[in-house]
Amino acid sequence: MQNKTLLPFLVFILIVVFLAIGLNLKPGEVPSPFIGKPAPKFSLETLGDKNLRITRKEMLGKVWMLNVWASWCAACRDEHSLLNKISQDGVVEILGLNYKDTRFDANKWLDQFGNPYSVIAFDENGDVGIDYGVYGVPETFVIDKNGMVRLKHIGPLTRNDISQSIIPLVKSLEKEKI
Amino acid sequence: MCRVLVLWVYFWSVAVIGQTEIVQFDNSQQQKLYQKVIKELRCLVCQNQNLADSNADLAQDLRNKSQEMIKSGKSYTEIIDYMTERYGDFVLYRPRVRPATLMLWFSPFVFLTGIIFIAVRRIRSPAPPADDRFTNEEMEKAKNLLRDKPET
């Protein structure tokens, strides 16, 4: 008798547990296969100067952040003031990847909202974006001194993301040896 | 009836026009490969559509990429590898069997086996003998009822 009432109850609890796990998942955030792996190579013209190129190699030896953005991306505006802030505070060097944009629009956008980037790579047709597995702008990668991807954030960064994950991670990565 | 027909023709034509995308390949083999690839790959923006069905920008880019790769003679596996390297297992509708996807592939069979096991055990175990004897109380009640026969 005991068993008969207990079993459905246990099954019910099991279903509730699965439901709770399911509700807390973020299906929009696909786990990146790059974590702990070398950041894909790239060599692109900079946004400011067509004759200059920026490559992944130049960033080796420092901790840096790659921020994928575009002038047509509304969500990029949400995080932009935060990027300005961490750039001003000297938290980490931010390299911009201007994704599927035009130089004109991108520059106008930066004039309007400010430029937190040390360099901006101009990825006109989105090829580097594909190499980095970008599927929703904005996306942010934190890359260590050895050129390994250590974190990928999809969607706009929030104040919490910065204070609770980006800053502590950058600090610990700065201490790592090459 | 006529109206229904008009509507039907309308929606049908919209559906057909919506899908038209002219892709030129050198041979029908490449064409087939292309269809196979874009049906297998998931669009990451609209996650329940494959590349073939999706109108998202990213889907368009990935379709172009697949085309390029097919035209340069890449095989099905090479394209799938290329995409998984960048977007992870999630980009495939049928992710590969590897430690991280074991649960996904085999948990349904584990559950099924469990359920069959329980069901078989239940069916096989003899039903407990039904307790068909009346309690003293019930007997008493029955006797009383029989005694007070309704008058005919």
Coordinates of C-alpha atoms in Angstrom, one line a residue:
Chain A
M1 CA 0.0 0.0 0.0
Q2 CA 2.8 2.4 1.0
N3 CA 4.6 1.6 -2.2
K4 CA 1.6 2.4 -4.4
T5 CA 1.2 6.0 -3.1
L6 CA 5.0 6.7 -2.8
L7 CA 5.9 5.7 -6.4
P8 CA 3.7 8.3 -8.2
F9 CA 4.9 10.9 -5.8
L10 CA 8.5 10.1 -6.6
V11 CA 7.8 10.2 -10.3
F12 CA 6.1 13.5 -9.8
I13 CA 9.1 14.9 -7.9
L14 CA 11.4 13.7 -10.7
I15 CA 9.4 15.4 -13.3
V16 CA 9.4 18.6 -11.3
V17 CA 13.1 18.5 -10.9
F18 CA 13.6 18.1 -14.7
L19 CA 11.1 20.9 -15.3
A20 CA 13.0 23.1 -12.9
I21 CA 16.3 22.4 -14.6
G22 CA 14.7 22.9 -18.0
L23 CA 13.3 26.3 -17.0
N24 CA 16.7 27.5 -15.8
L25 CA 18.5 26.6 -19.0
K26 CA 19.1 29.3 -21.6
P27 CA 18.6 27.6 -24.9
G28 CA 19.6 30.8 -26.7
E29 CA 23.1 30.4 -25.4
V30 CA 24.8 27.7 -27.3
P31 CA 27.9 26.4 -25.5
S32 CA 30.9 27.5 -27.4
P33 CA 33.3 24.8 -28.6
F34 CA 36.2 27.3 -28.3
I35 CA 36.5 27.5 -24.5
G36 CA 40.0 26.4 -23.6
K37 CA 41.0 26.3 -27.3
P38 CA 43.1 28.7 -29.3
A39 CA 41.2 31.7 -30.6
P40 CA 40.8 31.3 -34.4
K41 CA 43.4 33.2 -36.5
F42 CA 42.3 36.3 -38.4
S43 CA 43.9 39.1 -40.4
L44 CA 41.6 42.0 -41.2
E45 CA 41.8 45.6 -42.2
T46 CA 41.2 48.0 -39.4
L47 CA 38.0 50.0 -39.4
G48 CA 39.9 53.3 -39.1
D49 CA 42.6 52.7 -41.8
K50 CA 42.2 50.4 -44.8
N51 CA 46.0 50.0 -45.1
L52 CA 46.5 48.7 -41.6
R53 CA 45.9 45.1 -40.7
I54 CA 45.2 43.6 -37.4
T55 CA 46.0 39.9 -36.7
R56 CA 45.5 37.6 -33.7
K57 CA 49.2 37.3 -33.4
E58 CA 49.6 40.9 -32.3
M59 CA 47.5 40.2 -29.3
L60 CA 49.6 37.3 -28.0
G61 CA 51.1 38.0 -24.6
K62 CA 48.3 40.0 -23.2
V63 CA 44.8 39.3 -21.8
W64 CA 42.3 40.9 -24.1
M65 CA 38.6 41.0 -24.9
L66 CA 37.1 40.6 -28.4
N67 CA 33.8 42.3 -28.7
V68 CA 31.7 41.6 -31.8
W69 CA 29.5 44.6 -32.6
A70 CA 27.7 46.3 -35.5
S71 CA 26.0 49.7 -36.0
W72 CA 22.8 47.9 -37.0
C73 CA 22.7 45.9 -33.7
A74 CA 20.4 47.5 -31.2
A75 CA 21.5 45.3 -28.3
C76 CA 25.1 46.5 -28.8
R77 CA 23.9 49.9 -27.6
D78 CA 22.8 48.4 -24.3
E79 CA 26.3 47.3 -23.4
H80 CA 28.2 50.1 -25.0
S81 CA 28.4 52.4 -22.1
L82 CA 29.7 49.5 -19.9
L83 CA 32.4 48.8 -22.5
N84 CA 33.3 52.5 -22.4
K85 CA 33.5 52.3 -18.7
I86 CA 35.8 49.3 -18.5
S87 CA 38.0 50.7 -21.2
Q88 CA 38.4 54.0 -19.3
D89 CA 39.1 52.1 -16.1
G90 CA 41.8 50.2 -17.9
V91 CA 40.3 46.8 -16.9
V92 CA 41.2 45.1 -20.1
E93 CA 42.1 45.9 -23.6
I94 CA 39.1 45.6 -25.9
L95 CA 39.5 44.7 -29.5
G96 CA 36.4 45.4 -31.6
L97 CA 35.2 43.1 -34.4
N98 CA 32.9 45.2 -36.6
Y99 CA 30.6 42.6 -38.0
K100 CA 28.9 42.9 -41.4
D101 CA 28.8 46.6 -41.3
T102 CA 29.8 49.6 -43.5
R103 CA 32.7 51.8 -42.5
F104 CA 30.5 54.8 -42.8
D105 CA 27.8 53.6 -40.4
A106 CA 30.3 52.1 -38.0
N107 CA 32.3 55.3 -37.7
K108 CA 29.2 57.4 -37.3
W109 CA 28.0 55.0 -34.6
L110 CA 31.3 55.4 -32.7
D111 CA 31.2 59.2 -33.0
Q112 CA 27.8 59.1 -31.4
F113 CA 28.3 56.5 -28.6
G114 CA 32.1 56.6 -28.0
N115 CA 34.9 54.3 -28.8
P116 CA 36.1 51.8 -26.1
Y117 CA 38.2 49.8 -28.5
S118 CA 42.0 49.9 -28.9
V119 CA 41.7 48.6 -32.4
I120 CA 38.7 47.6 -34.5
A121 CA 38.9 44.8 -37.1
F122 CA 36.6 45.4 -40.0
D123 CA 34.8 42.1 -40.9
E124 CA 32.7 43.3 -43.8
N125 CA 31.3 39.9 -45.0
G126 CA 31.3 38.2 -41.6
D127 CA 33.9 35.5 -42.4
V128 CA 35.8 36.0 -39.2
G129 CA 32.5 36.0 -37.4
I130 CA 31.8 32.5 -38.8
D131 CA 35.3 31.4 -37.7
Y132 CA 34.5 32.6 -34.2
G133 CA 31.1 30.9 -34.3
V134 CA 29.3 34.2 -33.9
Y135 CA 25.5 33.9 -34.4
G136 CA 24.1 36.8 -32.4
V137 CA 25.7 40.2 -32.0
P138 CA 26.9 41.3 -29.6
E139 CA 29.2 38.6 -28.5
T140 CA 32.2 38.9 -26.3
F141 CA 35.3 36.6 -25.9
V142 CA 37.9 36.8 -23.2
I143 CA 41.3 35.6 -24.5
D144 CA 44.3 34.9 -22.4
K145 CA 48.0 35.6 -22.9
N146 CA 48.5 32.4 -24.8
G147 CA 45.7 33.2 -27.2
M148 CA 43.3 30.7 -25.6
V149 CA 39.6 31.6 -25.5
R150 CA 38.5 31.5 -21.8
L151 CA 35.0 32.9 -21.9
K152 CA 32.3 33.6 -24.4
H153 CA 29.4 35.7 -23.6
I154 CA 26.4 35.9 -26.0
G155 CA 24.2 38.9 -26.0
P156 CA 24.8 42.3 -24.3
L157 CA 26.9 42.4 -21.2
T158 CA 25.3 43.5 -18.0
R159 CA 26.7 45.3 -15.0
N160 CA 26.6 42.0 -13.2
D161 CA 28.4 40.1 -15.9
I162 CA 31.2 42.6 -15.8
S163 CA 31.6 42.7 -12.1
Q164 CA 31.0 39.1 -11.4
S165 CA 32.6 37.3 -14.3
I166 CA 34.6 39.5 -16.6
I167 CA 36.7 41.4 -14.0
P168 CA 37.5 38.5 -11.8
L169 CA 38.4 36.4 -14.8
V170 CA 40.7 39.1 -16.3
K171 CA 42.4 39.6 -13.0
S172 CA 43.2 35.9 -12.6
L173 CA 44.3 35.6 -16.2
E174 CA 46.7 38.6 -15.7
K175 CA 48.5 36.5 -13.1
E176 CA 48.9 33.5 -15.3
K177 CA 52.3 33.0 -16.9
I178 CA 52.8 32.7 -20.6
Chain B
M1 CA -15.5 26.2 -52.7
C2 CA -14.1 28.7 -55.2
R3 CA -12.8 30.9 -52.4
V4 CA -11.1 28.0 -50.8
L5 CA -9.4 27.2 -54.0
V6 CA -8.2 30.7 -54.5
L7 CA -6.8 30.8 -51.0
W8 CA -5.1 27.5 -51.6
V9 CA -3.5 28.6 -54.8
Y10 CA -2.4 31.8 -53.0
F11 CA -0.8 30.2 -50.1
W12 CA 0.8 27.5 -52.2
S13 CA 2.3 30.0 -54.5
V14 CA 3.6 32.1 -51.6
A15 CA 5.2 29.0 -50.1
V16 CA 6.8 28.2 -53.4
I17 CA 8.1 31.7 -54.1
G18 CA 9.4 31.9 -50.5
Q19 CA 11.5 28.9 -51.0
T20 CA 13.0 29.8 -54.3
E21 CA 16.6 30.3 -54.1
I22 CA 18.7 29.8 -57.2
V23 CA 21.9 28.0 -56.5
Q24 CA 24.0 26.9 -59.4
F25 CA 26.1 23.9 -59.1
D26 CA 28.3 22.1 -61.6
N27 CA 26.4 18.8 -61.3
S28 CA 23.4 17.2 -59.6
Q29 CA 25.6 15.4 -57.2
Q30 CA 26.7 18.7 -55.7
Q31 CA 23.2 19.9 -55.7
K32 CA 22.1 16.9 -53.7
L33 CA 25.0 17.3 -51.3
Y34 CA 24.0 20.9 -50.8
Q35 CA 20.4 19.9 -50.0
K36 CA 21.6 17.3 -47.6
V37 CA 23.9 19.7 -45.8
I38 CA 21.5 22.5 -45.3
K39 CA 18.8 20.1 -44.0
E40 CA 21.2 18.7 -41.4
L41 CA 22.5 22.0 -40.1
R42 CA 20.6 24.0 -37.6
C43 CA 20.2 27.7 -37.9
L44 CA 21.5 29.1 -34.5
V45 CA 19.4 32.2 -34.5
C46 CA 16.0 30.5 -35.0
Q47 CA 16.9 27.3 -33.3
N48 CA 14.1 25.1 -34.5
Q49 CA 14.7 25.7 -38.2
N50 CA 17.4 24.2 -40.4
L51 CA 19.5 26.3 -42.7
A52 CA 17.2 25.3 -45.6
D53 CA 14.1 26.8 -43.9
S54 CA 15.5 29.8 -42.3
N55 CA 15.5 33.3 -43.6
A56 CA 17.9 34.6 -40.9
D57 CA 21.0 36.5 -42.1
L58 CA 23.2 34.0 -40.4
A59 CA 21.5 31.1 -42.2
Q60 CA 22.1 32.9 -45.5
D61 CA 25.8 33.3 -44.7
L62 CA 26.1 29.6 -43.6
R63 CA 24.3 28.5 -46.8
N64 CA 26.8 30.6 -48.8
K65 CA 29.6 29.1 -46.9
S66 CA 28.3 25.5 -47.6
Q67 CA 28.0 26.4 -51.3
E68 CA 31.5 27.7 -51.5
M69 CA 32.8 24.6 -49.8
I70 CA 30.9 22.2 -52.0
K71 CA 32.0 24.1 -55.1
S72 CA 35.6 23.8 -54.0
G73 CA 35.1 20.0 -53.7
K74 CA 34.7 19.6 -50.0
S75 CA 32.9 16.4 -48.8
Y76 CA 29.9 16.2 -46.5
T77 CA 32.0 15.3 -43.5
E78 CA 34.4 18.1 -44.1
I79 CA 31.6 20.7 -44.1
I80 CA 30.0 19.2 -41.0
D81 CA 33.4 19.2 -39.3
Y82 CA 33.9 22.8 -40.3
M83 CA 30.6 23.8 -38.8
T84 CA 30.9 21.8 -35.6
E85 CA 34.3 23.2 -35.0
R86 CA 32.8 26.7 -35.0
Y87 CA 29.3 26.3 -33.6
G88 CA 29.6 23.1 -31.6
D89 CA 27.4 20.0 -31.6
F90 CA 24.3 22.1 -31.4
V91 CA 24.6 23.0 -35.0
L92 CA 23.7 19.5 -36.0
Y93 CA 20.2 18.1 -35.8
R94 CA 21.7 14.7 -35.1
P95 CA 24.8 15.5 -32.9
R96 CA 27.6 13.0 -33.0
V97 CA 27.9 10.3 -30.4
R98 CA 30.6 11.4 -28.0
P99 CA 30.9 11.5 -24.2
A100 CA 29.0 14.8 -23.9
T101 CA 26.1 13.6 -26.0
L102 CA 25.8 10.1 -24.6
M103 CA 22.9 11.1 -22.3
L104 CA 21.1 12.7 -25.2
W105 CA 21.4 9.6 -27.4
F106 CA 20.9 6.8 -24.9
S107 CA 18.8 8.1 -22.0
P108 CA 15.5 7.4 -23.9
F109 CA 16.5 3.8 -24.3
V110 CA 17.5 3.5 -20.6
F111 CA 14.1 4.9 -19.6
L112 CA 12.3 2.6 -22.0
T113 CA 14.2 -0.4 -20.7
G114 CA 13.3 0.6 -17.2
I115 CA 9.6 1.0 -18.0
I116 CA 9.5 -2.3 -19.8
F117 CA 11.2 -4.0 -16.9
I118 CA 8.7 -2.6 -14.4
A119 CA 5.7 -3.4 -16.7
V120 CA 6.8 -7.0 -17.2
R121 CA 7.3 -7.5 -13.5
R122 CA 3.9 -6.2 -12.8
I123 CA 2.1 -8.3 -15.4
R124 CA 4.0 -11.4 -14.4
S125 CA 3.5 -11.2 -10.7
P126 CA 0.2 -13.0 -9.8
A127 CA -2.5 -10.7 -8.6
P128 CA -3.0 -10.9 -4.8
P129 CA -5.9 -13.2 -3.9
A130 CA -9.0 -11.1 -3.8
D131 CA -10.4 -11.0 -0.3
D132 CA -13.9 -12.1 -1.1
R133 CA -15.0 -13.1 2.3
F134 CA -17.4 -10.8 4.1
T135 CA -16.5 -9.4 7.4
N136 CA -18.7 -10.2 10.3
E137 CA -20.2 -6.8 10.1
E138 CA -21.1 -7.2 6.5
M139 CA -22.7 -10.6 7.2
E140 CA -24.8 -9.1 9.9
K141 CA -26.0 -6.3 7.6
A142 CA -26.8 -8.8 4.9
K143 CA -28.8 -11.0 7.3
N144 CA -30.7 -8.0 8.5
L145 CA -31.6 -7.1 5.0
L146 CA -32.8 -10.6 4.2
R147 CA -34.9 -10.7 7.3
D148 CA -36.8 -7.5 6.6
K149 CA -38.2 -8.7 3.3
P150 CA -40.3 -6.1 1.6
E151 CA -43.9 -7.0 1.8
T152 CA -45.3 -8.2 -1.4

